[in-house]
Short mmCIF file of C-alpha atoms in Angstrom, two decimals:
data_model
loop_
_atom_site.label_atom_id
_atom_site.label_comp_id
_atom_site.label_asym_id
_atom_site.label_seq_id
_atom_site.Cartn_x
_atom_site.Cartn_y
_atom_site.Cartn_z
CA MET A 1 -163.49 183.30 37.18
CA SER A 2 -161.60 183.54 40.48
CA THR A 3 -157.97 184.57 40.48
CA PHE A 4 -155.20 181.99 40.44
CA VAL A 5 -152.23 182.55 42.74
CA PRO A 6 -149.26 180.28 41.95
CA LEU A 7 -147.42 178.93 44.96
CA GLY A 8 -144.01 179.68 43.43
CA PHE A 9 -142.49 181.99 40.83
CA GLY A 10 -138.75 182.44 40.41
CA TRP A 11 -137.71 184.54 37.42
CA GLN A 12 -135.02 187.08 38.27
CA PRO A 13 -134.35 189.51 35.38
CA ASP A 14 -130.88 189.26 33.83
CA LEU A 15 -128.55 192.16 34.49
CA PRO A 16 -126.90 193.54 31.31
CA ASP A 17 -123.75 191.61 30.41
CA GLY A 18 -121.63 192.43 27.37
CA ARG A 19 -120.40 188.82 27.25
CA ASP A 20 -123.80 187.48 26.22
CA ARG A 21 -123.76 185.63 22.91
CA THR A 22 -126.58 186.85 20.71
CA PHE A 23 -127.91 185.37 17.50
CA ARG A 24 -125.97 188.09 15.65
CA ASP A 25 -122.65 186.76 16.99
CA CYS A 26 -120.55 185.76 13.97
CA GLU A 27 -120.21 182.09 14.92
CA ILE A 28 -123.90 181.76 15.85
CA MET A 29 -125.07 183.54 12.72
CA GLU A 30 -122.83 181.34 10.57
CA THR A 31 -124.41 178.26 12.14
CA LEU A 32 -127.95 179.58 11.68
CA LYS A 33 -127.31 180.46 8.05
CA ARG A 34 -126.40 176.84 7.35
CA LEU A 35 -129.98 175.85 8.11
CA PRO A 36 -132.39 175.58 5.15
CA ALA A 37 -134.39 178.69 4.39
CA GLN A 38 -138.08 178.70 5.24
CA SER A 39 -140.45 178.41 2.31
CA GLY A 40 -141.94 181.77 1.39
CA VAL A 41 -141.14 185.15 2.86
CA VAL A 42 -144.28 185.62 4.99
CA LEU A 43 -144.30 184.01 8.42
CA PRO A 44 -147.31 181.82 9.25
CA ASP A 45 -150.10 183.32 11.33
CA VAL A 46 -150.15 180.35 13.72
CA VAL A 47 -147.24 178.27 15.05
CA ASP A 48 -147.56 175.47 17.62
CA LEU A 49 -144.35 173.58 18.43
CA ARG A 50 -145.92 171.11 20.86
CA ARG A 51 -146.40 168.47 18.19
CA ASP A 52 -146.65 167.79 14.47
CA SER A 53 -147.33 164.78 12.27
CA ASP A 54 -143.98 163.27 13.29
CA GLY A 55 -144.42 163.34 17.04
CA VAL A 56 -145.05 165.09 20.36
CA TYR A 57 -142.12 167.23 21.47
CA PHE A 58 -142.97 167.98 25.10
CA THR A 59 -143.95 165.76 27.99
CA ASP A 60 -146.76 166.81 30.35
CA VAL A 61 -146.39 170.13 32.15
CA ASP A 62 -144.88 169.80 35.63
CA ASP A 63 -145.82 171.68 38.80
CA GLN A 64 -143.05 173.62 40.54
CA GLY A 65 -145.11 173.87 43.72
CA PRO A 66 -143.94 176.32 46.40
CA LEU A 67 -140.32 176.70 45.26
CA ASN A 68 -139.27 179.67 43.12
CA ALA A 69 -137.77 177.32 40.56
CA SER A 70 -139.48 178.37 37.33
CA SER A 71 -136.20 179.18 35.53
CA ALA A 72 -134.98 175.60 36.02
CA PHE A 73 -138.30 174.17 34.81
CA ALA A 74 -138.34 176.41 31.73
CA VAL A 75 -134.72 175.73 30.75
CA LEU A 76 -135.12 171.96 31.08
CA ALA A 77 -138.35 172.05 29.06
CA LEU A 78 -136.43 173.90 26.34
CA LEU A 79 -133.73 171.23 26.34
CA GLU A 80 -136.36 168.47 26.38
CA TYR A 81 -137.92 169.83 23.18
CA PHE A 82 -134.68 169.68 21.22
CA GLU A 83 -133.80 166.25 22.59
CA ARG A 84 -137.18 164.86 21.54
CA ARG A 85 -137.37 166.64 18.19
CA ILE A 86 -133.77 166.30 17.01
CA HIS A 87 -132.73 163.03 18.63
CA ALA A 88 -136.10 161.30 19.22
CA ARG A 89 -135.25 160.66 22.87
CA THR A 90 -136.50 162.01 26.16
CA PHE A 91 -134.19 163.39 28.82
CA ASP A 92 -135.97 164.13 32.09
CA GLY A 93 -133.45 166.29 33.93
CA SER A 94 -133.55 167.03 37.65
CA LYS A 95 -135.24 170.41 38.12
CA LEU A 96 -134.33 170.51 41.80
CA PHE A 97 -130.63 169.87 41.10
CA LEU A 98 -130.47 172.58 38.44
CA TYR A 99 -132.21 175.10 40.68
CA GLN A 100 -129.99 174.28 43.67
CA ALA A 101 -126.80 174.40 41.60
CA THR A 102 -127.81 177.73 40.08
CA ARG A 103 -128.63 179.22 43.48
CA HIS A 104 -125.24 178.05 44.83
CA ARG A 105 -123.50 179.81 41.93
CA LEU A 106 -125.51 183.01 42.43
CA ALA A 107 -125.00 183.15 46.19
CA ALA A 108 -122.03 180.95 47.05
CA SER A 109 -121.71 182.44 50.54
CA GLN A 110 -125.23 181.41 51.56
CA HIS A 111 -125.67 177.90 52.92
CA PRO A 112 -128.27 176.67 52.60
CA PRO A 113 -129.07 178.87 49.60
CA ALA A 114 -132.14 181.09 49.74
CA ASP A 115 -135.18 180.13 47.69
CA ALA A 116 -135.01 183.42 45.80
CA GLY A 117 -135.37 182.36 42.16
CA ALA A 118 -132.75 182.61 39.44
CA GLU A 119 -131.83 184.40 36.25
CA ILE A 120 -132.41 182.53 33.02
CA ARG A 121 -128.83 183.30 31.94
CA GLY A 122 -127.43 181.88 35.16
CA THR A 123 -129.60 178.78 34.86
CA LEU A 124 -128.46 178.16 31.29
CA LYS A 125 -124.83 178.70 32.28
CA THR A 126 -125.16 176.17 35.10
CA LEU A 127 -126.74 173.65 32.75
CA MET A 128 -123.88 174.00 30.26
CA GLN A 129 -120.99 174.04 32.73
CA ILE A 130 -122.16 171.62 35.43
CA GLY A 131 -124.86 169.65 33.68
CA VAL A 132 -127.85 168.00 35.29
CA PRO A 133 -128.55 164.44 36.43
CA ALA A 134 -131.68 162.52 35.60
CA GLU A 135 -134.82 163.38 37.56
CA LYS A 136 -134.87 159.91 39.10
CA SER A 137 -131.43 160.56 40.61
CA TRP A 138 -132.62 163.66 42.48
CA PRO A 139 -136.43 163.92 42.34
CA TYR A 140 -138.24 167.23 42.70
CA LEU A 141 -139.28 167.34 46.35
CA ALA A 142 -139.66 170.85 47.76
CA ASP A 143 -138.49 169.88 51.26
CA ARG A 144 -135.15 168.73 49.79
CA PHE A 145 -134.19 172.23 48.67
CA THR A 146 -131.97 172.81 51.72
CA THR A 147 -130.36 169.37 51.40
CA ASP A 148 -127.23 169.07 49.26
CA PRO A 149 -127.27 166.37 46.57
CA SER A 150 -124.91 163.47 47.27
CA PRO A 151 -121.59 163.02 45.42
CA PHE A 152 -123.28 160.21 43.51
CA VAL A 153 -125.91 162.63 42.22
CA PHE A 154 -123.23 165.15 41.23
CA SER A 155 -121.34 162.43 39.37
CA ASP A 156 -124.44 161.84 37.25
CA ALA A 157 -124.35 165.45 36.03
CA LYS A 158 -122.14 166.10 32.99
CA PRO A 159 -121.45 169.41 31.21
CA ILE A 160 -123.24 169.69 27.87
CA ALA A 161 -120.93 169.99 24.86
CA ASN A 162 -121.45 171.59 21.44
CA LEU A 163 -124.44 173.61 22.57
CA TYR A 164 -124.81 177.38 22.78
CA TYR A 165 -127.35 179.39 24.72
CA VAL A 166 -128.19 182.47 22.71
CA ARG A 167 -129.84 185.73 23.73
CA LEU A 168 -132.41 186.98 21.24
CA ASN A 169 -133.19 190.42 22.61
CA ASP A 170 -130.87 193.34 23.20
CA PRO A 171 -131.42 195.74 26.13
CA ASN A 172 -131.72 198.55 23.59
CA HIS A 173 -134.35 196.80 21.48
CA SER A 174 -137.88 198.09 21.39
CA GLY A 175 -140.65 195.65 22.23
CA ASP A 176 -141.62 195.49 18.56
CA GLN A 177 -138.05 194.61 17.56
CA THR A 178 -137.91 191.86 20.16
CA TRP A 179 -141.24 190.42 19.02
CA ALA A 180 -140.11 190.32 15.38
CA ILE A 181 -137.02 188.31 16.39
CA VAL A 182 -138.88 185.93 18.71
CA ARG A 183 -141.60 185.30 16.12
CA SER A 184 -138.95 184.56 13.49
CA PHE A 185 -137.27 181.94 15.70
CA LEU A 186 -140.55 180.30 16.70
CA ALA A 187 -141.58 180.00 13.05
CA ALA A 188 -138.23 178.30 12.34
CA GLY A 189 -138.83 175.64 15.00
CA PHE A 190 -136.97 177.17 17.97
CA PRO A 191 -138.84 177.49 21.28
CA VAL A 192 -137.74 180.43 23.39
CA VAL A 193 -137.41 180.69 27.17
CA PHE A 194 -138.17 184.06 28.77
CA GLY A 195 -139.57 185.73 31.88
CA PHE A 196 -142.60 187.91 32.44
CA SER A 197 -144.32 189.85 35.22
CA VAL A 198 -147.34 187.85 36.40
CA PRO A 199 -150.42 190.09 36.79
CA SER A 200 -152.61 189.95 39.89
CA SER A 201 -155.65 189.27 37.68
CA LEU A 202 -154.27 185.87 36.57
CA THR A 203 -156.98 183.19 36.62
CA LEU A 204 -157.09 179.50 35.72
CA ASP A 205 -158.12 180.53 32.21
CA ALA A 206 -155.54 179.94 29.47
CA ASP A 207 -155.68 183.58 28.31
CA ILE A 208 -153.60 185.83 30.56
CA PRO A 209 -155.09 189.34 30.81
CA PHE A 210 -153.10 192.44 29.87
CA ARG A 211 -154.36 195.39 31.91
CA PRO A 212 -151.30 197.03 33.47
CA GLU A 213 -153.23 200.10 34.56
CA HIS A 214 -155.24 197.90 36.96
CA ASP A 215 -152.94 195.02 37.93
CA ALA A 216 -150.22 194.64 40.50
CA THR A 217 -147.38 192.20 39.81
CA ARG A 218 -147.48 188.94 41.76
CA GLY A 219 -143.97 187.89 40.79
CA GLY A 220 -141.68 187.02 37.91
CA GLN A 221 -142.19 183.73 36.09
CA ALA A 222 -139.94 181.98 33.57
CA VAL A 223 -141.82 180.11 30.84
CA VAL A 224 -141.18 178.67 27.38
CA ALA A 225 -142.69 180.24 24.27
CA ILE A 226 -143.82 177.26 22.19
CA GLY A 227 -145.76 179.05 19.47
CA TYR A 228 -147.83 182.10 18.66
CA HIS A 229 -151.15 183.18 17.18
CA ALA A 230 -151.20 186.39 15.12
CA ASN A 231 -154.20 188.67 15.73
CA ARG A 232 -155.61 186.36 18.41
CA TYR A 233 -157.21 189.28 20.25
CA GLY A 234 -157.85 191.51 17.24
CA PRO A 235 -155.84 193.32 14.54
CA ASP A 236 -152.16 193.50 15.55
CA GLN A 237 -152.99 191.92 18.91
CA ASP A 238 -150.87 188.78 18.79
CA ALA A 239 -150.35 186.19 21.51
CA LEU A 240 -147.52 183.88 22.54
CA LEU A 241 -148.35 180.27 23.31
CA ILE A 242 -146.49 179.51 26.54
CA ARG A 243 -145.68 176.44 28.61
CA SER A 244 -145.87 177.09 32.34
CA SER A 245 -144.65 175.13 35.35
CA TRP A 246 -147.89 175.57 37.30
CA GLY A 247 -149.12 172.06 36.61
CA ARG A 248 -151.87 170.87 34.30
CA ARG A 249 -154.61 172.48 36.38
CA TRP A 250 -153.78 175.90 34.95
CA GLY A 251 -154.79 176.94 31.44
CA ASP A 252 -154.87 174.29 28.71
CA ASN A 253 -153.13 171.44 30.55
CA GLY A 254 -150.50 173.88 31.78
CA ASN A 255 -150.18 175.85 28.53
CA GLY A 256 -151.65 179.28 27.92
CA TRP A 257 -151.66 182.50 25.93
CA LEU A 258 -149.68 185.61 26.82
CA PRO A 259 -150.59 188.79 24.91
CA VAL A 260 -147.61 190.09 22.94
CA ALA A 261 -148.44 193.44 24.53
CA PHE A 262 -146.34 192.14 27.46
CA VAL A 263 -143.34 192.03 25.09
CA ARG A 264 -144.10 195.39 23.51
CA HIS A 265 -144.36 197.05 26.94
CA GLN A 266 -141.18 195.36 28.27
CA LEU A 267 -143.14 193.28 30.79
CA ALA A 268 -141.67 190.17 29.17
CA ARG A 269 -137.88 190.05 28.81
CA ASP A 270 -134.75 187.92 28.66
CA PHE A 271 -135.47 185.81 25.57
CA TRP A 272 -133.07 182.89 25.04
CA THR A 273 -132.88 179.77 22.92
CA LEU A 274 -130.41 176.96 22.20
CA ILE A 275 -128.45 176.15 19.04
CA SER A 276 -126.01 173.42 18.09
CA ALA A 277 -124.12 172.71 14.88
CA ASP A 278 -125.03 169.06 15.48
CA TRP A 279 -128.66 169.86 14.62
CA LEU A 280 -128.04 171.27 11.15
CA ASP A 281 -128.66 168.07 9.20
CA SER A 282 -131.67 166.90 11.18
CA GLY A 283 -134.20 168.46 8.81
CA GLU A 284 -136.22 169.59 11.84
CA LEU A 285 -135.22 173.25 11.98
CA SER A 286 -135.05 176.05 9.45
CA ARG A 287 -133.22 179.35 9.22
CA PRO A 288 -135.06 182.16 11.01
CA VAL A 289 -136.16 184.79 8.51
CA ILE A 290 -134.52 187.47 10.66
CA CYS A 291 -131.14 185.88 9.81
CA GLY A 292 -131.51 186.56 6.09
#
């Protein structure tokens, strides 16, 4: 199969920051421990958070096109999941607005801002502090990137209250430690946004190859982990089910499989999820096993 070259990428790795709130933070851990424990002590071999008997939790995969806006797409897909699963409503946030607002925060002196991608942390921070209007207020049109949204569009964006963005991996963690944490959260119903180095051997096939000794890196891409499959490629060769922003033409309608070897070899990093005390009584989430 011929290689697939995305038009845009956009994940910038987070720089270390001691202010990051992790799932081990006292307040976060207290919230997580109020969730019901998962049945059994062994995590399931297969998790798929796209849907269950109660509903479908993601809308169709979008296409970011030529802009390096993957962090905005991934973060808004993460928020969409919780809105649909916890509150049974769909919020279609403006990807272009979130990307522009994040770029302005990262490089305030540049006007218009450069299309240089964004950190996941910075994108989450922008979402929480500035908010995001509805997609219909500021549609995703690549040629609008250098145009500032109107005051009306800004007025439609409201900061999000009672919601924490939580880092799952520590810079000192091994890849195996990170995978154990991420798997625990996925099994408890929490999707996870992260970034990875896209190999030059990427094709339209849903299974992304892991062959670092042969591949160059095309760019960094932010995606959402929406499940996993233990031993998909053989014993102890697990895979993450990911949601891209390359449109439905790629993979399985825009979803695909990333070998966990990317995590173990630190080619996938910056794992984040969302948590709110308002979700505790929904019955939709459980306590990650890693939280005791």
